[in-house]
Amino acid sequence: MSRMAALLQRLCPEGVEVRALGDVGEFVRGNGLQKSELTDAGVGAIHYGQIHSHYGIWADRTRSFVSEAKALKLRKAQTGDIVIATTSEDDADVAKAVAWVGNQEIAISGDACIYRHKLDPKYVAYFLSSDHFQEQKVRHVTGTKVRRISGSSLAKIRIPVPPLEVQREIVKVLDTFSKLENELENELENELEARRRQYRHYLDELLAFRGQSVRRAPLGDLGQFIRGRRFTKADYVDAGGVPCIHYGEIYTRYGTAASEAISQVRPDMAGSLRYALPGDVVITDVGETVVDVGKAVAWLGDDDVAIHDHCYAFRHSLNPKFVAYCMQTSSFVAEKAKYVARTKVNTLLIPGYAKITIPAPPPAEQDRIVAILDRFDALVNDLSSGLPAEIKARRQQYEHYRDRLLSFKEAA
């Protein structure tokens, strides 16, 4: 019998009591701290946005501070409290939490709340990251553009409350497992970054055609650009619509090529849209950085796909993936930078695109290079294979083990 099973048999043979968070603690809302008020020294402080980006399950020191005068006006988390972000852009991150185990009180911003309780703080934080918590939480999340949850709603969520000895044993096991998982994940992340650097170098070398007599031609001589037409995410439908590519999705959800569209818009819009044809390369005309402008995806679907008005369909007779790979090279980025209008949003219009040159080797050579780069691309970028898939598998293994540890027979 495992130590955990023995503890449960000895301390709670009839099962574990499950109680509402509000019955075993209280929620205190944070107040009035802006990012601009954070400093490099003073009284420790946690801004709600940092919970999403900078903290894990627990913390004993803060990344930021506030002045002593400002801290007097703010609500404080004490040792053992849980600090919870009550807003996010998506449901998954609403109520992301960190257990504060430092020795000093710390200031908390608005859009965060403090959970004060008598449980093991890490146990509570692990529970707040579990699927058991997520399944209950989603019923209480509100808002449209910004998703949020209130302290009064959090208070209704039920948590297993085994004896403290059991809570601490669970924390001990999860801390060890989490450390091992993080170490392995860091090794994989470092390996992935090394492979990505190698991939970028190999991509540049393959498409430079050094010592070979390969024609380079302006994009405007190799094809034509067709600008998309406007639609918004409010026009999206779940099914039965017109497949579409929104420019924002090219940055975040597409790789070098795609054969299926992630989104669809209302079918009644079909006649007002412009389309990329199979074999076109869909390119963005704006981006936050010069590198982002002109991010491209080769459209390999069987049917036409509607494109947003911040996109161009580049229509040509080359291998579409060859063109998309060329648009990732350092030489393409450097040449592209000459024509980007650097305003509030970096923009590159058709006259600029048309002047950028790419190599145009014979079709057989294009196909050969695409086959090589496809294998490398899958290793470093494909979320369903290679190193990213290994990292995802390790995270899923940890999450499964965590959720099993936090599952108990409920007491009658």
Short mmCIF file of C-alpha atoms in Angstrom, two decimals:
data_model
loop_
_atom_site.label_atom_id
_atom_site.label_comp_id
_atom_site.label_asym_id
_atom_site.label_seq_id
_atom_site.Cartn_x
_atom_site.Cartn_y
_atom_site.Cartn_z
CA MET A 1 0.00 0.00 0.00
CA SER A 2 1.37 3.45 -0.91
CA ARG A 3 2.01 6.01 1.79
CA MET A 4 -0.85 8.13 0.43
CA ALA A 5 -3.29 5.23 0.47
CA ALA A 6 -2.19 4.31 3.99
CA LEU A 7 -2.69 7.88 5.20
CA LEU A 8 -6.17 8.05 3.70
CA GLN A 9 -7.09 4.68 5.18
CA ARG A 10 -5.86 5.71 8.63
CA LEU A 11 -7.09 9.31 8.77
CA CYS A 12 -10.27 9.31 6.67
CA PRO A 13 -11.43 5.71 6.04
CA GLU A 14 -15.00 6.88 5.35
CA GLY A 15 -13.93 9.36 2.70
CA VAL A 16 -12.90 13.03 2.47
CA GLU A 17 -15.17 15.92 3.32
CA VAL A 18 -15.86 18.29 0.41
CA ARG A 19 -16.71 21.88 1.35
CA ALA A 20 -17.32 25.20 -0.37
CA LEU A 21 -14.26 27.48 -0.49
CA GLY A 22 -16.36 30.13 1.25
CA ASP A 23 -16.94 27.77 4.20
CA VAL A 24 -13.24 27.20 4.83
CA GLY A 25 -11.94 30.68 4.09
CA GLU A 26 -12.78 34.21 2.93
CA PHE A 27 -12.13 36.23 -0.21
CA VAL A 28 -10.77 39.79 0.03
CA ARG A 29 -10.66 41.88 -3.13
CA GLY A 30 -7.47 43.74 -4.06
CA ASN A 31 -7.55 47.45 -4.86
CA GLY A 32 -6.05 50.32 -6.81
CA LEU A 33 -2.61 49.27 -8.02
CA GLN A 34 -1.60 50.13 -11.59
CA LYS A 35 1.35 48.65 -13.45
CA SER A 36 2.84 52.13 -13.74
CA GLU A 37 3.09 52.28 -9.93
CA LEU A 38 5.30 49.19 -9.64
CA THR A 39 8.88 49.85 -8.63
CA ASP A 40 12.15 47.92 -8.28
CA ALA A 41 12.30 48.26 -4.50
CA GLY A 42 10.00 48.91 -1.54
CA VAL A 43 7.08 46.80 -0.33
CA GLY A 44 6.52 43.56 -2.23
CA ALA A 45 3.56 43.63 -4.61
CA ILE A 46 1.78 41.34 -7.06
CA HIS A 47 -0.14 42.82 -9.98
CA TYR A 48 -2.86 40.52 -11.30
CA GLY A 49 -1.31 40.44 -14.77
CA GLN A 50 1.91 39.01 -13.34
CA ILE A 51 0.02 35.98 -12.00
CA HIS A 52 -0.69 34.98 -15.60
CA SER A 53 2.84 35.57 -16.85
CA HIS A 54 5.41 35.35 -14.04
CA TYR A 55 4.26 33.11 -11.18
CA GLY A 56 3.77 29.39 -10.72
CA ILE A 57 1.97 27.49 -7.95
CA TRP A 58 3.72 29.33 -5.13
CA ALA A 59 6.07 32.25 -4.49
CA ASP A 60 8.17 33.45 -1.55
CA ARG A 61 9.36 36.65 -3.19
CA THR A 62 7.76 39.16 -5.53
CA ARG A 63 9.05 40.35 -8.87
CA SER A 64 7.86 43.91 -8.20
CA PHE A 65 7.36 46.40 -5.40
CA VAL A 66 5.49 49.58 -4.52
CA SER A 67 6.46 52.57 -2.42
CA GLU A 68 5.69 52.42 1.30
CA ALA A 69 3.27 55.36 0.91
CA LYS A 70 1.35 53.52 -1.82
CA ALA A 71 1.38 50.25 0.11
CA LEU A 72 -0.47 51.89 3.02
CA LYS A 73 -3.49 52.33 0.74
CA LEU A 74 -3.53 48.77 -0.62
CA ARG A 75 -4.90 45.50 0.68
CA LYS A 76 -2.28 42.97 1.68
CA ALA A 77 -1.80 39.24 1.34
CA GLN A 78 -0.36 37.51 4.38
CA THR A 79 1.83 34.41 4.55
CA GLY A 80 -0.26 31.43 3.46
CA ASP A 81 -2.86 33.46 1.54
CA ILE A 82 -3.70 32.61 -2.07
CA VAL A 83 -3.56 35.46 -4.59
CA ILE A 84 -6.02 34.92 -7.44
CA ALA A 85 -6.30 36.80 -10.77
CA THR A 86 -10.03 37.41 -11.26
CA THR A 87 -9.87 38.56 -14.90
CA SER A 88 -8.36 37.23 -18.11
CA GLU A 89 -8.92 37.22 -21.87
CA ASP A 90 -9.93 33.56 -21.80
CA ASP A 91 -11.74 31.20 -19.44
CA ALA A 92 -8.76 28.92 -18.84
CA ASP A 93 -6.70 31.64 -17.15
CA VAL A 94 -9.48 33.22 -15.06
CA ALA A 95 -8.75 32.49 -11.37
CA LYS A 96 -5.12 31.53 -11.99
CA ALA A 97 -3.64 31.48 -8.50
CA VAL A 98 -0.36 31.64 -6.61
CA ALA A 99 0.18 30.70 -2.96
CA TRP A 100 2.10 33.42 -1.12
CA VAL A 101 4.56 31.69 1.25
CA GLY A 102 6.93 34.61 1.83
CA ASN A 103 7.52 36.01 5.31
CA GLN A 104 6.20 39.54 4.70
CA GLU A 105 2.82 40.98 3.79
CA ILE A 106 2.56 42.01 0.13
CA ALA A 107 0.32 44.48 -1.69
CA ILE A 108 -2.26 43.18 -4.18
CA SER A 109 -3.74 44.97 -7.20
CA GLY A 110 -7.34 45.27 -8.29
CA ASP A 111 -8.59 42.47 -10.57
CA ALA A 112 -7.09 40.12 -8.01
CA CYS A 113 -8.40 38.76 -4.75
CA ILE A 114 -6.89 37.24 -1.63
CA TYR A 115 -8.14 33.91 -0.32
CA ARG A 116 -7.49 33.61 3.41
CA HIS A 117 -7.94 30.14 4.89
CA LYS A 118 -6.54 27.53 7.28
CA LEU A 119 -5.62 24.87 4.73
CA ASP A 120 -2.15 24.12 3.40
CA PRO A 121 -1.59 27.04 0.96
CA LYS A 122 0.18 24.97 -1.68
CA TYR A 123 -2.56 22.34 -1.50
CA VAL A 124 -5.14 25.03 -2.27
CA ALA A 125 -3.05 26.42 -5.14
CA TYR A 126 -2.61 22.96 -6.64
CA PHE A 127 -6.36 22.42 -6.39
CA LEU A 128 -7.00 25.76 -8.13
CA SER A 129 -4.91 24.54 -11.07
CA SER A 130 -6.72 21.19 -11.34
CA ASP A 131 -9.39 20.03 -13.76
CA HIS A 132 -11.74 19.54 -10.80
CA PHE A 133 -11.57 23.27 -10.13
CA GLN A 134 -11.77 24.23 -13.83
CA GLU A 135 -14.93 22.17 -14.33
CA GLN A 136 -16.69 24.02 -11.51
CA LYS A 137 -15.26 27.45 -12.33
CA VAL A 138 -16.58 27.73 -15.89
CA ARG A 139 -20.16 27.95 -14.62
CA HIS A 140 -19.32 31.19 -12.79
CA VAL A 141 -17.21 33.05 -15.39
CA THR A 142 -18.88 36.13 -16.88
CA GLY A 143 -18.04 38.94 -19.32
CA THR A 144 -17.46 39.17 -23.06
CA LYS A 145 -14.17 40.77 -24.15
CA VAL A 146 -12.74 40.39 -20.65
CA ARG A 147 -13.65 37.25 -18.73
CA ARG A 148 -13.98 37.55 -14.96
CA ILE A 149 -15.07 35.78 -11.81
CA SER A 150 -16.07 37.29 -8.48
CA GLY A 151 -15.06 36.33 -4.96
CA SER A 152 -18.67 35.46 -4.16
CA SER A 153 -18.71 33.02 -7.09
CA LEU A 154 -15.36 31.50 -6.11
CA ALA A 155 -16.76 30.99 -2.62
CA LYS A 156 -19.31 28.52 -4.04
CA ILE A 157 -16.73 26.19 -5.55
CA ARG A 158 -16.21 22.99 -3.60
CA ILE A 159 -12.80 21.70 -2.52
CA PRO A 160 -11.86 18.35 -0.94
CA VAL A 161 -10.66 18.98 2.63
CA PRO A 162 -8.62 15.99 3.81
CA PRO A 163 -6.69 16.25 7.11
CA LEU A 164 -3.68 18.59 7.02
CA GLU A 165 -1.30 15.63 7.14
CA VAL A 166 -2.81 14.36 3.87
CA GLN A 167 -2.73 17.84 2.31
CA ARG A 168 0.97 18.18 3.15
CA GLU A 169 1.80 14.73 1.78
CA ILE A 170 0.04 15.63 -1.50
CA VAL A 171 2.01 18.89 -1.67
CA LYS A 172 5.25 17.01 -1.02
CA VAL A 173 4.55 14.56 -3.84
CA LEU A 174 3.37 17.25 -6.28
CA ASP A 175 6.31 19.53 -5.48
CA THR A 176 8.71 16.69 -6.28
CA PHE A 177 6.85 15.66 -9.42
CA SER A 178 6.50 19.29 -10.53
CA LYS A 179 10.23 19.89 -10.05
CA LEU A 180 11.13 16.83 -12.12
CA GLU A 181 8.60 17.78 -14.79
CA ASN A 182 9.92 21.34 -14.95
CA GLU A 183 13.52 20.14 -15.23
CA LEU A 184 12.62 17.80 -18.07
CA GLU A 185 10.50 20.44 -19.76
CA ASN A 186 13.34 22.98 -19.51
CA GLU A 187 15.72 20.46 -21.11
CA LEU A 188 13.23 19.89 -23.92
CA GLU A 189 12.65 23.65 -24.32
CA ASN A 190 16.41 24.24 -24.57
CA GLU A 191 16.70 21.41 -27.08
CA LEU A 192 13.78 22.85 -29.05
CA GLU A 193 15.33 26.33 -29.14
CA ALA A 194 18.65 24.86 -30.31
CA ARG A 195 16.83 22.97 -33.06
CA ARG A 196 14.93 26.12 -34.07
CA ARG A 197 18.20 28.04 -34.40
CA GLN A 198 19.58 25.17 -36.45
CA TYR A 199 16.41 25.13 -38.57
CA ARG A 200 16.62 28.88 -39.26
CA HIS A 201 20.28 28.54 -40.24
CA TYR A 202 19.55 25.55 -42.49
CA LEU A 203 16.54 27.35 -44.03
CA ASP A 204 18.70 30.37 -44.88
CA GLU A 205 21.50 28.23 -46.30
CA LEU A 206 19.25 26.03 -48.44
CA LEU A 207 17.42 29.00 -49.95
CA ALA A 208 20.55 31.11 -50.50
CA PHE A 209 21.68 28.81 -53.38
CA ARG A 210 25.30 29.79 -52.78
CA GLY A 211 27.52 28.92 -55.73
CA GLN A 212 24.52 27.97 -57.86
CA SER A 213 23.16 29.81 -60.85
CA VAL A 214 19.57 30.34 -59.71
CA ARG A 215 17.45 33.21 -60.95
CA ARG A 216 16.09 35.66 -58.38
CA ALA A 217 13.01 37.60 -59.36
CA PRO A 218 10.73 40.21 -57.77
CA LEU A 219 7.47 38.81 -56.44
CA GLY A 220 5.64 41.19 -58.77
CA ASP A 221 7.19 39.39 -61.76
CA LEU A 222 6.36 35.95 -60.36
CA GLY A 223 2.69 36.49 -59.56
CA GLN A 224 -0.02 38.91 -58.52
CA PHE A 225 -1.45 40.09 -55.20
CA ILE A 226 -5.16 40.08 -54.39
CA ARG A 227 -6.27 41.93 -51.29
CA GLY A 228 -8.89 40.37 -49.03
CA ARG A 229 -12.08 42.00 -47.79
CA ARG A 230 -13.07 42.90 -44.27
CA PHE A 231 -14.85 40.63 -41.83
CA THR A 232 -14.67 40.56 -38.04
CA LYS A 233 -14.63 37.85 -35.42
CA ALA A 234 -18.24 38.82 -34.69
CA ASP A 235 -19.05 37.34 -38.11
CA TYR A 236 -17.74 33.90 -37.11
CA VAL A 237 -20.04 30.88 -36.97
CA ASP A 238 -19.34 27.44 -35.52
CA ALA A 239 -20.47 25.44 -38.54
CA GLY A 240 -21.99 25.72 -42.00
CA GLY A 241 -20.18 28.94 -42.85
CA VAL A 242 -17.55 30.12 -45.31
CA PRO A 243 -14.01 28.95 -44.42
CA CYS A 244 -11.82 31.98 -43.75
CA ILE A 245 -8.39 33.11 -42.64
CA HIS A 246 -8.23 36.15 -40.36
CA TYR A 247 -4.89 37.95 -40.43
CA GLY A 248 -4.46 37.65 -36.65
CA GLU A 249 -4.68 33.87 -36.88
CA ILE A 250 -1.71 33.72 -39.24
CA TYR A 251 0.55 34.95 -36.41
CA THR A 252 -0.78 32.56 -33.79
CA ARG A 253 -2.50 29.51 -35.26
CA TYR A 254 -1.01 28.70 -38.65
CA GLY A 255 2.36 27.35 -39.65
CA THR A 256 4.05 27.29 -43.04
CA ALA A 257 1.05 25.69 -44.76
CA ALA A 258 -2.57 24.78 -44.09
CA SER A 259 -5.16 22.61 -45.81
CA GLU A 260 -8.05 23.44 -43.46
CA ALA A 261 -9.30 26.82 -42.21
CA ILE A 262 -9.60 27.28 -38.46
CA SER A 263 -12.58 29.66 -38.70
CA GLN A 264 -15.78 30.22 -40.67
CA VAL A 265 -17.88 33.33 -41.28
CA ARG A 266 -21.61 33.67 -41.96
CA PRO A 267 -22.70 32.04 -45.25
CA ASP A 268 -24.66 35.14 -46.31
CA MET A 269 -21.33 37.01 -46.59
CA ALA A 270 -20.01 34.69 -49.33
CA GLY A 271 -20.67 37.07 -52.21
CA SER A 272 -18.96 40.04 -50.54
CA LEU A 273 -15.66 38.32 -49.72
CA ARG A 274 -12.42 37.77 -51.62
CA TYR A 275 -10.72 34.43 -51.72
CA ALA A 276 -7.37 32.69 -51.85
CA LEU A 277 -7.33 29.78 -54.30
CA PRO A 278 -5.62 26.43 -53.64
CA GLY A 279 -1.90 27.05 -54.14
CA ASP A 280 -2.03 30.76 -53.21
CA VAL A 281 0.13 32.05 -50.38
CA VAL A 282 -1.79 34.17 -47.87
CA ILE A 283 0.29 37.04 -46.47
CA THR A 284 -0.40 39.61 -43.77
CA ASP A 285 0.16 43.30 -44.52
CA VAL A 286 0.51 44.49 -40.90
CA GLY A 287 2.36 43.40 -37.79
CA GLU A 288 3.62 44.57 -34.42
CA THR A 289 7.20 44.12 -35.64
CA VAL A 290 8.89 44.20 -39.03
CA VAL A 291 9.44 40.45 -38.75
CA ASP A 292 5.70 39.87 -38.24
CA VAL A 293 4.69 41.88 -41.30
CA GLY A 294 4.37 39.52 -44.23
CA LYS A 295 3.97 36.35 -42.19
CA ALA A 296 2.73 33.84 -44.72
CA VAL A 297 0.83 30.56 -44.94
CA ALA A 298 0.57 28.46 -48.10
CA TRP A 299 -3.09 27.55 -48.70
CA LEU A 300 -3.25 23.87 -49.70
CA GLY A 301 -6.96 23.27 -49.16
CA ASP A 302 -9.15 21.74 -51.84
CA ASP A 303 -11.47 24.78 -51.96
CA ASP A 304 -11.14 28.55 -51.95
CA VAL A 305 -10.79 30.29 -48.59
CA ALA A 306 -11.95 33.82 -47.72
CA ILE A 307 -9.19 36.16 -46.55
CA HIS A 308 -9.28 39.24 -44.34
CA ASP A 309 -8.58 42.71 -45.71
CA HIS A 310 -5.25 42.79 -43.84
CA CYS A 311 -4.20 39.86 -46.02
CA TYR A 312 -3.09 39.39 -49.60
CA ALA A 313 -3.39 36.23 -51.67
CA PHE A 314 -0.18 35.87 -53.68
CA ARG A 315 -1.15 33.98 -56.85
CA HIS A 316 1.77 32.38 -58.73
CA SER A 317 2.96 29.22 -60.47
CA LEU A 318 5.65 28.14 -57.97
CA ASN A 319 5.45 25.48 -55.28
CA PRO A 320 3.36 27.33 -52.65
CA LYS A 321 5.29 25.90 -49.70
CA PHE A 322 8.56 26.90 -51.38
CA VAL A 323 7.30 30.49 -51.52
CA ALA A 324 6.16 30.38 -47.87
CA TYR A 325 9.57 29.06 -46.78
CA CYS A 326 11.33 31.80 -48.76
CA MET A 327 9.27 34.36 -46.83
CA GLN A 328 10.75 33.06 -43.56
CA THR A 329 14.39 33.61 -44.54
CA SER A 330 16.65 36.27 -43.09
CA SER A 331 17.29 37.67 -46.56
CA PHE A 332 13.54 38.10 -47.19
CA VAL A 333 13.09 39.85 -43.81
CA ALA A 334 16.03 42.17 -44.52
CA GLU A 335 14.73 43.08 -47.97
CA LYS A 336 11.18 43.44 -46.70
CA ALA A 337 12.33 45.90 -44.02
CA LYS A 338 13.21 48.45 -46.74
CA TYR A 339 9.55 48.79 -47.72
CA VAL A 340 7.74 48.57 -44.37
CA ALA A 341 5.99 51.77 -43.30
CA ARG A 342 6.81 52.12 -39.60
CA THR A 343 3.82 53.91 -38.12
CA LYS A 344 1.77 52.88 -35.10
CA VAL A 345 1.31 49.54 -36.87
CA ASN A 346 4.01 48.30 -39.22
CA THR A 347 2.51 48.02 -42.72
CA LEU A 348 3.70 46.64 -46.06
CA LEU A 349 1.57 47.31 -49.15
CA ILE A 350 1.50 45.66 -52.58
CA PRO A 351 4.02 48.03 -54.27
CA GLY A 352 6.56 47.10 -51.59
CA TYR A 353 5.85 43.38 -51.73
CA ALA A 354 6.15 43.40 -55.50
CA LYS A 355 9.79 44.58 -55.29
CA ILE A 356 11.02 41.87 -52.89
CA THR A 357 13.00 39.15 -54.65
CA ILE A 358 13.03 35.41 -54.03
CA PRO A 359 14.91 32.58 -55.77
CA ALA A 360 13.02 30.81 -58.56
CA PRO A 361 14.77 27.48 -59.25
CA PRO A 362 13.23 24.77 -61.47
CA PRO A 363 10.12 23.03 -60.07
CA ALA A 364 11.98 19.81 -59.22
CA GLU A 365 14.46 21.75 -57.08
CA GLN A 366 11.64 23.61 -55.35
CA ASP A 367 10.00 20.27 -54.51
CA ARG A 368 13.29 18.79 -53.23
CA ILE A 369 13.91 21.72 -50.88
CA VAL A 370 10.31 21.69 -49.62
CA ALA A 371 10.61 17.97 -48.77
CA ILE A 372 13.77 18.61 -46.74
CA LEU A 373 12.37 21.63 -44.90
CA ASP A 374 9.06 19.88 -44.19
CA ARG A 375 10.89 17.21 -42.18
CA PHE A 376 12.83 19.79 -40.20
CA ASP A 377 9.78 22.01 -39.74
CA ALA A 378 7.79 19.11 -38.27
CA LEU A 379 10.51 18.42 -35.69
CA VAL A 380 10.67 21.97 -34.37
CA ASN A 381 7.27 23.50 -35.06
CA ASP A 382 4.59 20.81 -35.46
CA LEU A 383 2.43 20.60 -32.34
CA SER A 384 1.42 17.04 -33.21
CA SER A 385 4.94 15.64 -33.61
CA GLY A 386 8.53 16.30 -32.66
CA LEU A 387 9.73 18.20 -29.60
CA PRO A 388 6.62 20.37 -29.08
CA ALA A 389 4.54 17.20 -28.86
CA GLU A 390 6.98 15.71 -26.33
CA ILE A 391 6.70 18.83 -24.16
CA LYS A 392 2.91 18.71 -24.40
CA ALA A 393 2.90 15.02 -23.43
CA ARG A 394 4.99 15.69 -20.33
CA ARG A 395 2.63 18.48 -19.24
CA GLN A 396 -0.39 16.25 -19.76
CA GLN A 397 1.26 13.46 -17.75
CA TYR A 398 1.88 15.85 -14.86
CA GLU A 399 -1.66 17.25 -15.00
CA HIS A 400 -3.15 13.74 -15.03
CA TYR A 401 -1.09 12.72 -11.99
CA ARG A 402 -1.97 15.95 -10.15
CA ASP A 403 -5.69 15.46 -10.79
CA ARG A 404 -5.56 11.84 -9.62
CA LEU A 405 -3.86 12.88 -6.38
CA LEU A 406 -6.58 15.47 -5.80
CA SER A 407 -9.40 12.96 -6.33
CA PHE A 408 -10.89 11.37 -3.22
CA LYS A 409 -13.78 9.23 -2.20
CA GLU A 410 -16.25 11.76 -0.82
CA ALA A 411 -17.49 11.25 2.72
CA ALA A 412 -21.21 10.63 3.05
#
